[in-house]
Coordinates of C-alpha atoms in Angstrom, one line a residue:
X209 CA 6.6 -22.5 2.4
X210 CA 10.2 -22.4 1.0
X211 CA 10.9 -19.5 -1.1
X212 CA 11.8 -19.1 -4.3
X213 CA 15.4 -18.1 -6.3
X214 CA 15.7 -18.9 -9.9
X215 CA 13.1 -21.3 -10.5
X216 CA 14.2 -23.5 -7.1
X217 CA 12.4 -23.9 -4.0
X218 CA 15.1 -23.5 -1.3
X219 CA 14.5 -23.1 2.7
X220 CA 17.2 -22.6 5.8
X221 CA 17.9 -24.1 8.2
X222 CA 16.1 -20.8 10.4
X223 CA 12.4 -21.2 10.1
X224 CA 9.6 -18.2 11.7
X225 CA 6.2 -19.6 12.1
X226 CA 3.4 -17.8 10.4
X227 CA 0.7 -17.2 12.8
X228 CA -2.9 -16.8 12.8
X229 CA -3.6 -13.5 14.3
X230 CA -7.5 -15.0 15.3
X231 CA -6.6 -18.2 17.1
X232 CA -3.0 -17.9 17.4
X233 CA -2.4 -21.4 15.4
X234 CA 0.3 -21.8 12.8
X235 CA -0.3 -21.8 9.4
X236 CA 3.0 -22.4 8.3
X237 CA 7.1 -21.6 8.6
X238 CA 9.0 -19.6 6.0
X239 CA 12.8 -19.5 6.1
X240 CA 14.9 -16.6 7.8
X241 CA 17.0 -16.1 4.7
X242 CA 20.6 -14.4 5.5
X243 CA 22.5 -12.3 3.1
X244 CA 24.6 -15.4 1.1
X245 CA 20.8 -16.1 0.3
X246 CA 19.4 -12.9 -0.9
X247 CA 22.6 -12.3 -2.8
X248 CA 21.8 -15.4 -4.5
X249 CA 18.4 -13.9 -5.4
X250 CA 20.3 -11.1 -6.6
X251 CA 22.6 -12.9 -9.2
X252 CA 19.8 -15.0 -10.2
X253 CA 17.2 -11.7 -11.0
X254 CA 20.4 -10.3 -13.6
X255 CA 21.0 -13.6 -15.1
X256 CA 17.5 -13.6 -16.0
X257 CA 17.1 -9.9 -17.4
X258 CA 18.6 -11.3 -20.6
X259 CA 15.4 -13.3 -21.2
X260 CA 12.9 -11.2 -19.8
X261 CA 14.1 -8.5 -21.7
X262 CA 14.3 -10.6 -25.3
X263 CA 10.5 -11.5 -25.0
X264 CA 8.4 -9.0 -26.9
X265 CA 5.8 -6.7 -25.3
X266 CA 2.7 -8.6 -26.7
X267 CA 4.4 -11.6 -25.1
X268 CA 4.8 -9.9 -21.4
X269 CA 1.4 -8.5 -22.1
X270 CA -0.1 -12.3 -22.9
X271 CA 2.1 -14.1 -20.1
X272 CA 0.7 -11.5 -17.6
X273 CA -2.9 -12.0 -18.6
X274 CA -1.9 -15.5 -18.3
X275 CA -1.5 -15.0 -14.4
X276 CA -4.7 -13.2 -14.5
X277 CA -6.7 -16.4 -15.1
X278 CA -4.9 -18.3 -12.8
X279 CA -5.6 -15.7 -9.8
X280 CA -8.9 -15.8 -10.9
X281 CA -9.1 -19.6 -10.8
X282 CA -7.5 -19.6 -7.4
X283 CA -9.4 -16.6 -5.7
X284 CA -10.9 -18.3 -2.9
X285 CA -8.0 -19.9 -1.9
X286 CA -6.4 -17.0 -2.0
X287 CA -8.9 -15.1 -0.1
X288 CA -9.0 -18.0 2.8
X289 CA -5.1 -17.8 3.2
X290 CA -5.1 -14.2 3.4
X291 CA -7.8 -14.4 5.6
X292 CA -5.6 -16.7 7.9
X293 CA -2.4 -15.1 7.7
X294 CA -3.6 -11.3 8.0
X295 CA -6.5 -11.3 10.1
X296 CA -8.9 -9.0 7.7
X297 CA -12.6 -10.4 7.2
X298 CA -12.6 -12.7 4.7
X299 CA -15.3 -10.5 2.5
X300 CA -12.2 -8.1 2.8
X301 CA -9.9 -10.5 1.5
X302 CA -12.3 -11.3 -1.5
X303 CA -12.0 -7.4 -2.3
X304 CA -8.4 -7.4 -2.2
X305 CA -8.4 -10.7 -4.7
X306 CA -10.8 -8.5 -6.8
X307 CA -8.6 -5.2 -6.8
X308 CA -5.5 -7.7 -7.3
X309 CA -6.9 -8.8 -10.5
X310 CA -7.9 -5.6 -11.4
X311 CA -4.4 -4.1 -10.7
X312 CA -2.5 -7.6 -12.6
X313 CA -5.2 -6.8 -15.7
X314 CA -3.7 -3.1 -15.9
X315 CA -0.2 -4.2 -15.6
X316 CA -0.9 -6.6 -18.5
X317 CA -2.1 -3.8 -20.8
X318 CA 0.3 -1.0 -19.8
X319 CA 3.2 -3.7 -21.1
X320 CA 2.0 -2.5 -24.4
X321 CA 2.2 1.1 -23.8
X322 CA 5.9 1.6 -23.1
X323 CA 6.0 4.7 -25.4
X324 CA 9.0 7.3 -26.3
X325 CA 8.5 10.2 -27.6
X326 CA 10.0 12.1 -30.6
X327 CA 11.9 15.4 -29.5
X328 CA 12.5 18.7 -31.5
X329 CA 16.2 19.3 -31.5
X330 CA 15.1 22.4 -33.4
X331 CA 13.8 23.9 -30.7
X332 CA 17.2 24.6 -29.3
X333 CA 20.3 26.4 -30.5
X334 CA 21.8 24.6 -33.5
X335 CA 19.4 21.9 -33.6
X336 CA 18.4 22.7 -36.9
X337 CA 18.9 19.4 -39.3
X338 CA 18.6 16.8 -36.5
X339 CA 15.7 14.0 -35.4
X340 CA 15.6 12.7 -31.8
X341 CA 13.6 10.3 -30.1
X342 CA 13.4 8.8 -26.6
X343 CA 13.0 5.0 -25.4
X344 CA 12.1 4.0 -21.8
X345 CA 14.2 1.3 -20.8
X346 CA 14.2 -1.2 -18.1
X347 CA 16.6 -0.1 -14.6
X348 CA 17.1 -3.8 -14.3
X349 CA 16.4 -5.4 -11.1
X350 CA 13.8 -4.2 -9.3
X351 CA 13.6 -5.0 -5.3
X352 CA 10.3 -4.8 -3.4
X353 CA 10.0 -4.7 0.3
X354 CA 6.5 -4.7 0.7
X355 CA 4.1 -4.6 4.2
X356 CA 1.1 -7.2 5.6
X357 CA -1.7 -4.9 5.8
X358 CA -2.7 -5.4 2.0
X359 CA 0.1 -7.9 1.2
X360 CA -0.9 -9.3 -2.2
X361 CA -2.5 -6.2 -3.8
X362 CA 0.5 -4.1 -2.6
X363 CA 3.1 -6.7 -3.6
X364 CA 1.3 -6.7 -7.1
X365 CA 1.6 -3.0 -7.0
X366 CA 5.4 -2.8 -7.2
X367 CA 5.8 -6.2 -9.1
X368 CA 3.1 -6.1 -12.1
X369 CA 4.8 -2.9 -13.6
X370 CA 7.9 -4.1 -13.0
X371 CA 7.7 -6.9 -15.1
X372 CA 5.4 -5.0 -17.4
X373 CA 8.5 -2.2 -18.0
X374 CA 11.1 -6.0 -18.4
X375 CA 12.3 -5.8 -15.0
X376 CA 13.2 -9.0 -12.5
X377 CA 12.1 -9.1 -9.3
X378 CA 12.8 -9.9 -5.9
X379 CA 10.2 -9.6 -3.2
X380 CA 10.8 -9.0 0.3
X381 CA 7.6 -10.3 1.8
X382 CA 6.0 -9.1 5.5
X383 CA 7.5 -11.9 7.6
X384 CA 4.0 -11.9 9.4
X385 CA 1.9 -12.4 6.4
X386 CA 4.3 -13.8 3.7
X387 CA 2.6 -16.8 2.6
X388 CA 0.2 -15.3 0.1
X389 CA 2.9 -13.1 -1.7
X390 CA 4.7 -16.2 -2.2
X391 CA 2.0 -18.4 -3.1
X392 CA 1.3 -15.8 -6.2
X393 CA 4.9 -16.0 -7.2
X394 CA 4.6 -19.3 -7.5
X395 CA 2.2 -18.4 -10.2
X396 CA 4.2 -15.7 -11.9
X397 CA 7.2 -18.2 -11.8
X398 CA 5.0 -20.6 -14.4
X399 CA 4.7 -18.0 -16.8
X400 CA 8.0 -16.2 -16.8
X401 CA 11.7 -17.7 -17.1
X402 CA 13.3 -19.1 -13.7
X403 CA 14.8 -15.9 -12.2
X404 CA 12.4 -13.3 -13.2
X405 CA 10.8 -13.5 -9.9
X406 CA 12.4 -14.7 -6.7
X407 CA 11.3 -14.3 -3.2
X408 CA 13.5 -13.8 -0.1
X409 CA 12.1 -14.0 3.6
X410 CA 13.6 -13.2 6.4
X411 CA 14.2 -9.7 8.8
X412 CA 14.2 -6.2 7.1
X413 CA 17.3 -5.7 9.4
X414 CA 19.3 -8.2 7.5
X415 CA 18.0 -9.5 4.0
X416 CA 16.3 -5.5 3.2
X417 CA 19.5 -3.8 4.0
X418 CA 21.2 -6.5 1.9
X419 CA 18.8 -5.3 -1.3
X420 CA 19.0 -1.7 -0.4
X421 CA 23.0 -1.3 -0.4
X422 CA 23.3 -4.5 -3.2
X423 CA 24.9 -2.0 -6.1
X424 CA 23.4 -5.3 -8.3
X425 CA 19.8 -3.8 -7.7
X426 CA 18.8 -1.3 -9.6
X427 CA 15.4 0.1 -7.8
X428 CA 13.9 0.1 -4.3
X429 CA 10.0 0.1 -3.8
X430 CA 9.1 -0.5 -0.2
X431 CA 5.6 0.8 1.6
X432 CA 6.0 0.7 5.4
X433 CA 7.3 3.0 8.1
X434 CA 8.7 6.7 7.9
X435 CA 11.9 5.1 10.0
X436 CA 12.4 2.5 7.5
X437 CA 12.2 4.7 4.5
X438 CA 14.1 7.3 5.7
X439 CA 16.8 4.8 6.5
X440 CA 16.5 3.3 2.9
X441 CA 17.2 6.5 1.3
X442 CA 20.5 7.2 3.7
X443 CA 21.4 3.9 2.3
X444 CA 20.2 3.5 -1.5
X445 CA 23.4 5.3 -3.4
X446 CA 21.9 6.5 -6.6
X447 CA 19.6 3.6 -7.2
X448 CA 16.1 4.6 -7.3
X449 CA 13.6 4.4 -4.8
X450 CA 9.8 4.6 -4.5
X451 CA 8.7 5.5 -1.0
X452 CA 5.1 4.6 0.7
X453 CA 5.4 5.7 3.9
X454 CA 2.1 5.8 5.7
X455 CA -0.5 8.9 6.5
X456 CA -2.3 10.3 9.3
X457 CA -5.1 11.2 6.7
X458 CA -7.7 14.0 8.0
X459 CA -11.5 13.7 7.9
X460 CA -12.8 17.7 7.4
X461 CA -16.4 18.0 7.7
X462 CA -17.8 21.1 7.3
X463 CA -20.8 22.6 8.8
X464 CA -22.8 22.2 5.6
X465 CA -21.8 18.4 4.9
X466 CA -24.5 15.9 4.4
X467 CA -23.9 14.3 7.5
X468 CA -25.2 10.9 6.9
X469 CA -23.2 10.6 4.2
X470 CA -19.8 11.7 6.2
X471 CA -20.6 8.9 8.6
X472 CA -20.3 6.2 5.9
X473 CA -17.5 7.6 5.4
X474 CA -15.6 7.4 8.6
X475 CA -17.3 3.6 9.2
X476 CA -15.9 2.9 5.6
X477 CA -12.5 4.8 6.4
X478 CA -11.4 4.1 10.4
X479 CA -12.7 0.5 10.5
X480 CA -11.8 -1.3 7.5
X481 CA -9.0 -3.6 8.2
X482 CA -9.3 -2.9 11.4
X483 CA -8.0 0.9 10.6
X484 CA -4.7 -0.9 9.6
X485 CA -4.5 1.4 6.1
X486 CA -2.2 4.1 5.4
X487 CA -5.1 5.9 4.0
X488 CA -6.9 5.0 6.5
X489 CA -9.6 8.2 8.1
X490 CA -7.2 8.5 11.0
X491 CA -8.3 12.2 12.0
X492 CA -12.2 13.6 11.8
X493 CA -11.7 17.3 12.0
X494 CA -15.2 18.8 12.1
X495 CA -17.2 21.9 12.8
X496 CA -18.3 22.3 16.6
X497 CA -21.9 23.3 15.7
X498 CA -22.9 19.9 14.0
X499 CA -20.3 17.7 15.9
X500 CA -22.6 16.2 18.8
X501 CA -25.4 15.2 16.0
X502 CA -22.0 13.6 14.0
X503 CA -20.7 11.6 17.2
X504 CA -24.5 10.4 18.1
X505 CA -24.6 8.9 14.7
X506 CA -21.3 7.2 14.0
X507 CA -21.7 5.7 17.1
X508 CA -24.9 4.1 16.6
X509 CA -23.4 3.1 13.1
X510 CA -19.7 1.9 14.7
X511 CA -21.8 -0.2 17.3
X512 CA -23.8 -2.1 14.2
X513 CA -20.3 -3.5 13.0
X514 CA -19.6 -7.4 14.3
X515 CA -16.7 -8.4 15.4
X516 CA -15.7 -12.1 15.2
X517 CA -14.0 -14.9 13.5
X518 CA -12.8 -13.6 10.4
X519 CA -13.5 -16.5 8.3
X520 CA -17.1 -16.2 9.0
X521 CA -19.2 -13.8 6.3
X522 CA -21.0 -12.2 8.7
X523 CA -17.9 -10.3 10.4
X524 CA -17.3 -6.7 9.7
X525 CA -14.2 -6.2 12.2
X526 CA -11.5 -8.9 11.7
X527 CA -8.3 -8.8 14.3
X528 CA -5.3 -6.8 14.0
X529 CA -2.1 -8.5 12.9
X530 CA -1.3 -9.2 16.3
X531 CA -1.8 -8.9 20.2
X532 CA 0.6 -6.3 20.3
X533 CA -0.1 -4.3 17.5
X534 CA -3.5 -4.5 19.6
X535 CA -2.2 -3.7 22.7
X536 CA -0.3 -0.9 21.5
X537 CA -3.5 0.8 20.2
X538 CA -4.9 0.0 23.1
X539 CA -1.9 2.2 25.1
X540 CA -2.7 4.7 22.4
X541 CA -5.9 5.6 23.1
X542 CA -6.0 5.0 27.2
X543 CA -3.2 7.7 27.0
X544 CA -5.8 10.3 25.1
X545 CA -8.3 9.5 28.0
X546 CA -6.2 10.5 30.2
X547 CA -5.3 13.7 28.8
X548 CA -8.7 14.5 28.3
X549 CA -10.4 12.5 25.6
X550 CA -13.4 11.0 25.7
X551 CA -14.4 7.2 24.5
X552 CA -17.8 7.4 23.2
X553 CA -17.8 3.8 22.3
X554 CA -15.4 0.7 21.9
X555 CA -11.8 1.1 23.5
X556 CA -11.9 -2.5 24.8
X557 CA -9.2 -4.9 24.0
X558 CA -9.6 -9.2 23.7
X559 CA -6.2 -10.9 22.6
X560 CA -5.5 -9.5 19.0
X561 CA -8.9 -8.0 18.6
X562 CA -9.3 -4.4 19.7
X563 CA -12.8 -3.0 19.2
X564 CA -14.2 -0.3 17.2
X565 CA -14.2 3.1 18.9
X566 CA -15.4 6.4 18.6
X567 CA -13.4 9.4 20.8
X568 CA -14.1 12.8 21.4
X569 CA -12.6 15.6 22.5
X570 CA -9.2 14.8 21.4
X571 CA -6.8 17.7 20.5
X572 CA -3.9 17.5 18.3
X573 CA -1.6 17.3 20.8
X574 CA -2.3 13.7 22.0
X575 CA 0.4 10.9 20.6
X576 CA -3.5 9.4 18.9
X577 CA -3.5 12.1 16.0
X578 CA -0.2 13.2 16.4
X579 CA 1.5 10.2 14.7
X580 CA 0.1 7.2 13.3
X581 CA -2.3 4.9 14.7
X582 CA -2.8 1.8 13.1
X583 CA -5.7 0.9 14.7
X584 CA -10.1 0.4 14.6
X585 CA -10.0 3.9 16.5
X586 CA -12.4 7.2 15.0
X587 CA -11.1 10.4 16.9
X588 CA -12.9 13.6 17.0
X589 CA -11.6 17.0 16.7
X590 CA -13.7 19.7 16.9
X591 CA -12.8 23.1 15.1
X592 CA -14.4 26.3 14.8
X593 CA -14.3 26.8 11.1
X594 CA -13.0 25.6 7.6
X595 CA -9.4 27.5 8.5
X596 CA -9.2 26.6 11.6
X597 CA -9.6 22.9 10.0
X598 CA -7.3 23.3 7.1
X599 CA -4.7 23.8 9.7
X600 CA -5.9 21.1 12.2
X601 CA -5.2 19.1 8.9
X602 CA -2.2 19.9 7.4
X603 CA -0.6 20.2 11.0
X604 CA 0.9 16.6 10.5
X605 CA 4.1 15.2 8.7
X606 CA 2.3 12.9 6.7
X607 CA 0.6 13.7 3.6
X608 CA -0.7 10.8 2.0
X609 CA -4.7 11.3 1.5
X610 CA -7.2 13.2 2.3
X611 CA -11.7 13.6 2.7
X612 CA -13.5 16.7 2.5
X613 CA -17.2 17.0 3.0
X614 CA -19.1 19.7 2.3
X615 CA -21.7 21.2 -0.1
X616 CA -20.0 24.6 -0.5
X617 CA -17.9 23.8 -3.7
X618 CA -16.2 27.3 -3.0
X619 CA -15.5 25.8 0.7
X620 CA -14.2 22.0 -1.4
X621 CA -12.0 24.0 -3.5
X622 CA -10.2 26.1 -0.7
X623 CA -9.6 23.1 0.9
X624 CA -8.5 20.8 -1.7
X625 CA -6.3 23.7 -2.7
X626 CA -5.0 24.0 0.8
X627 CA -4.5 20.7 2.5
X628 CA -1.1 19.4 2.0
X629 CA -1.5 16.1 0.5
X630 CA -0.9 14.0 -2.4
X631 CA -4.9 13.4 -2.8
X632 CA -8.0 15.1 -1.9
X633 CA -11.3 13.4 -2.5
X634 CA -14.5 15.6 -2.2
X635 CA -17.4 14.3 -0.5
X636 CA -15.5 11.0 -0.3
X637 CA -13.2 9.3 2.5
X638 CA -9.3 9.3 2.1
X639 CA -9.8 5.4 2.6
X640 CA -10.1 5.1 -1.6
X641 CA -8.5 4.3 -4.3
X642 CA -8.7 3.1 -7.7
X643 CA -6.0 1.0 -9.1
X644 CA -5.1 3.0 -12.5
X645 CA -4.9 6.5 -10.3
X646 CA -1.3 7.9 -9.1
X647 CA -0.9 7.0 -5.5
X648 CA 2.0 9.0 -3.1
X649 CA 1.8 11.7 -1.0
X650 CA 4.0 14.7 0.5
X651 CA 6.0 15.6 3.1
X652 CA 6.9 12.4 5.5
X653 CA 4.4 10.3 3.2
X654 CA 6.9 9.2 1.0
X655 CA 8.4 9.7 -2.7
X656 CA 7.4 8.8 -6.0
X657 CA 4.1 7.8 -7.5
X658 CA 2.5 4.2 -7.6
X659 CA -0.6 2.9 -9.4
X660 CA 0.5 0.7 -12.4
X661 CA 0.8 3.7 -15.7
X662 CA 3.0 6.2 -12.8
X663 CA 4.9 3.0 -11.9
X664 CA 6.0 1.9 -14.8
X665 CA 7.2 5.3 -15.5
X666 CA 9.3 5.3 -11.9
X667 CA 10.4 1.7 -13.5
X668 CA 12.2 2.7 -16.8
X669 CA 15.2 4.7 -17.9
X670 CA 15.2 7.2 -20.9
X671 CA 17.4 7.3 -23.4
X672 CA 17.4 9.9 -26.0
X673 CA 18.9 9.1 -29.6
X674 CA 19.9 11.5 -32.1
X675 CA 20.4 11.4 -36.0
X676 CA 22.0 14.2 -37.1
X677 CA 20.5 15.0 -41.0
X678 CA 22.6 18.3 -42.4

């Protein structure tokens, strides 16, 4: 699949294969795009903000619900190539068209909500006798790097209010699971004039650090690692940048949780996508004295879950993105056994596939819950009480999401006032999130809020104007 710059289809002569992570086969090749490329991509997104921004909001707003009907036409194919190229179950991939659509659809009516606001110069020392208002404004040129966990529903995330504020585009797709970003730019392309979105492939190394230091691009949005975004912000100059950077999201559960319920939870949370989700329940930090009734039911609950080929409806467990990614999980949590942990069930490894497991007795210590693992993995860590848990918790540089659950609302309130992190659901798993809710979390988590209303607002200037009236 070539990508795309101005309205053209243009390749190189350096071609990656796209691989299925299932079978190993290849799907496709994309180009490996070099800087003369992605600095065409540049001059192409500012030659079009001239017609992007002439169009009127109610046109944006039509043109995007435009798109809407063609993803909506196209789901299943979209779902089957995602599927393919990323490995998730392909009833996975159906909810990601789904929450795509959803996200596109809000894009399409925020365009019409672009508001100022009038300001009372009176308010302040000799601003008596003059009327001020504000207008948000496009940046310009909007770059997003964006990852191949949720590829499409994240791309849209960054480039649906983008356009909605009258910003051009230029996606960096995941170089191993490109192909569905650019198949939905395609679409875009139809709708919008050539240049308003453009896709370049090719190495973060190369073609990102191109975008990030281009003084021709006017905003950075990328989701991926705390490495990468810290470098990005070394490197961005006084452009600004949205920052997703992961989490290492905690699971409290709290002696008086319904515990049933809490296992959902975790099976919903750890497994889905094969745990690759930066929101992902990547720690379960539970009370001692209901723990061993906990483990014996997620367990009988994880071992239900069927892992196979991901195209087939019946599979719950799809692959990770690749053998590595698998067999660095699998490094991961052999390491935890061996300083103590204990695998309750799963922990075994075939090719890209790693299965789902359930481990006990970990302690924060262990490289398993002290970083990030992107992985099918549940650990356990049992605490003695709800401080000792807000601290087990909050002892983490991420903080991107997190689940409390308990039926003490004085013991959900200390702890959603307590936990460092950008979200705290009650009786619900970090693993959630609506489309329309602001989306960012502290610390090493990142900057700036996403979800398409807190977006757009990251997306636009403001400009105040004045009338003086004495």
């Amino acid at each position: 699949m070539d990508m795309l710059i101005g309205g053209k289809h243009i390749s190189s002569e350096d071609l990656s294969e796209v691989k299925n992570p299932y079978n190993d086969e290849v799907i496709d090749t994309i180009p490996i795009a070099h800087r003369q490329t992605a600095d065409l991509a540049i001059t192409e997104a500012n030659n079009a903000k001239e017609s992007l921004q002439e169009m009127s909001a109610f046109k944006v707003s039509n043109k995007l619900f435009d798109v809407v009907e063609k993803l909506k036409d196209n789901r299943e194919d979209f779902a089957h190539l995602l599927t393919l190229e990323v490995g998730k179950p392909i009833n996975e991939s159906l909810v990601e068209l789904d929450r795509s659509i959803e996200t596109l659809k809000l894009a399409a009516e925020e365009a019409k909500r672009i508001y100022g606001e009038s300001v009372p110069l009176d308010a302040g020392l000799n601003g008596k006798g003059f009327f001020a208002f504000t207008q948000r404004l496009p940046l310009g040129v909007v770059a997003a790097i964006t990852p191949f966990n949720y590829p499409l529903n994240l791309t849209i995330h960054k480039i649906a209010p983008a356009i909605a504020c009258k910003n051009t585009v230029i996606i960096k797709p995941p170089t191993e699971a490109p192909l569905t970003v650019m198949k939905f730019a395609e679409l875009l392309n139809e709708e919008f004039p050539d240049g308003v979105i453009n896709t370049v492939t090719g190495y973060g190394s190369e073609v990102g650090d191109y975008l990030v230091t281009s003084n021709q691009v006017n905003k950075i949005s990328f989701t991926g690692s705390v490495t990468t975004g810290l470098m990005i912000s070394q490197k961005a100059g006084m452009k600004k940048v949205t920052l997703e950077l992961g989490g290492n999201d905690p699971m409290v559960v709290l002696a008086d949780a319904n515990i049933d319920k809490a296992v959902k939870g975790v099976i919903n949370g750890a497994f889905l996508n094969a745990g690759q989700v930066c929101m992902g329940v990547k720690r379960i930090i539970i009370e001692d004295e209901i723990a061993d009734e906990f483990a014996q039911k997620l367990v009988g609950e994880t071992e239900k879950l069927v892992m196979g080929n991901p195209l087939d409806a019946k599979t719950t467990l799809g692959t990770l993105i690749s053998e590595k990614a698998a067999m660095q999980v699998e490094e991961t949590v052999n390491n935890a056994v061996n300083d103590g942990a204990e695998i309750l069930t799963g922990g075994v490894r075939e090719g890209a596939f790693y299965q789902a497991t359930v481990i006990d007795n970990v302690t924060m210590d262990m490289d398993l819950v002290a970083n990030e693992t992107f992985g099918p993995v549940a650990p356990i860590i049992r605490v003695n009480d709800v401080e000792e848990a807000i601290k087990v918790a909050n002892d983490t540089e991420y903080g991107l999401q997190a689940g409390v659950f308990t039926s003490d609302y004085a013991n959900a309130m200390k702890c959603a006032q307590e936990i460092e992190a950008g979200t705290v659901f009650i009786n619900k798993q970090s693993t959630f999130r609506t489309d329309n809710m602001p989306f960012g979390g502290f610390k090493n988590s990142g900057v700036g809020k996403e979800g398409i209303k807190y977006a757009v607002g990251e997306m636009t200037k403001t400009k105040l104007i004045g009338l003086n009236l004495r």
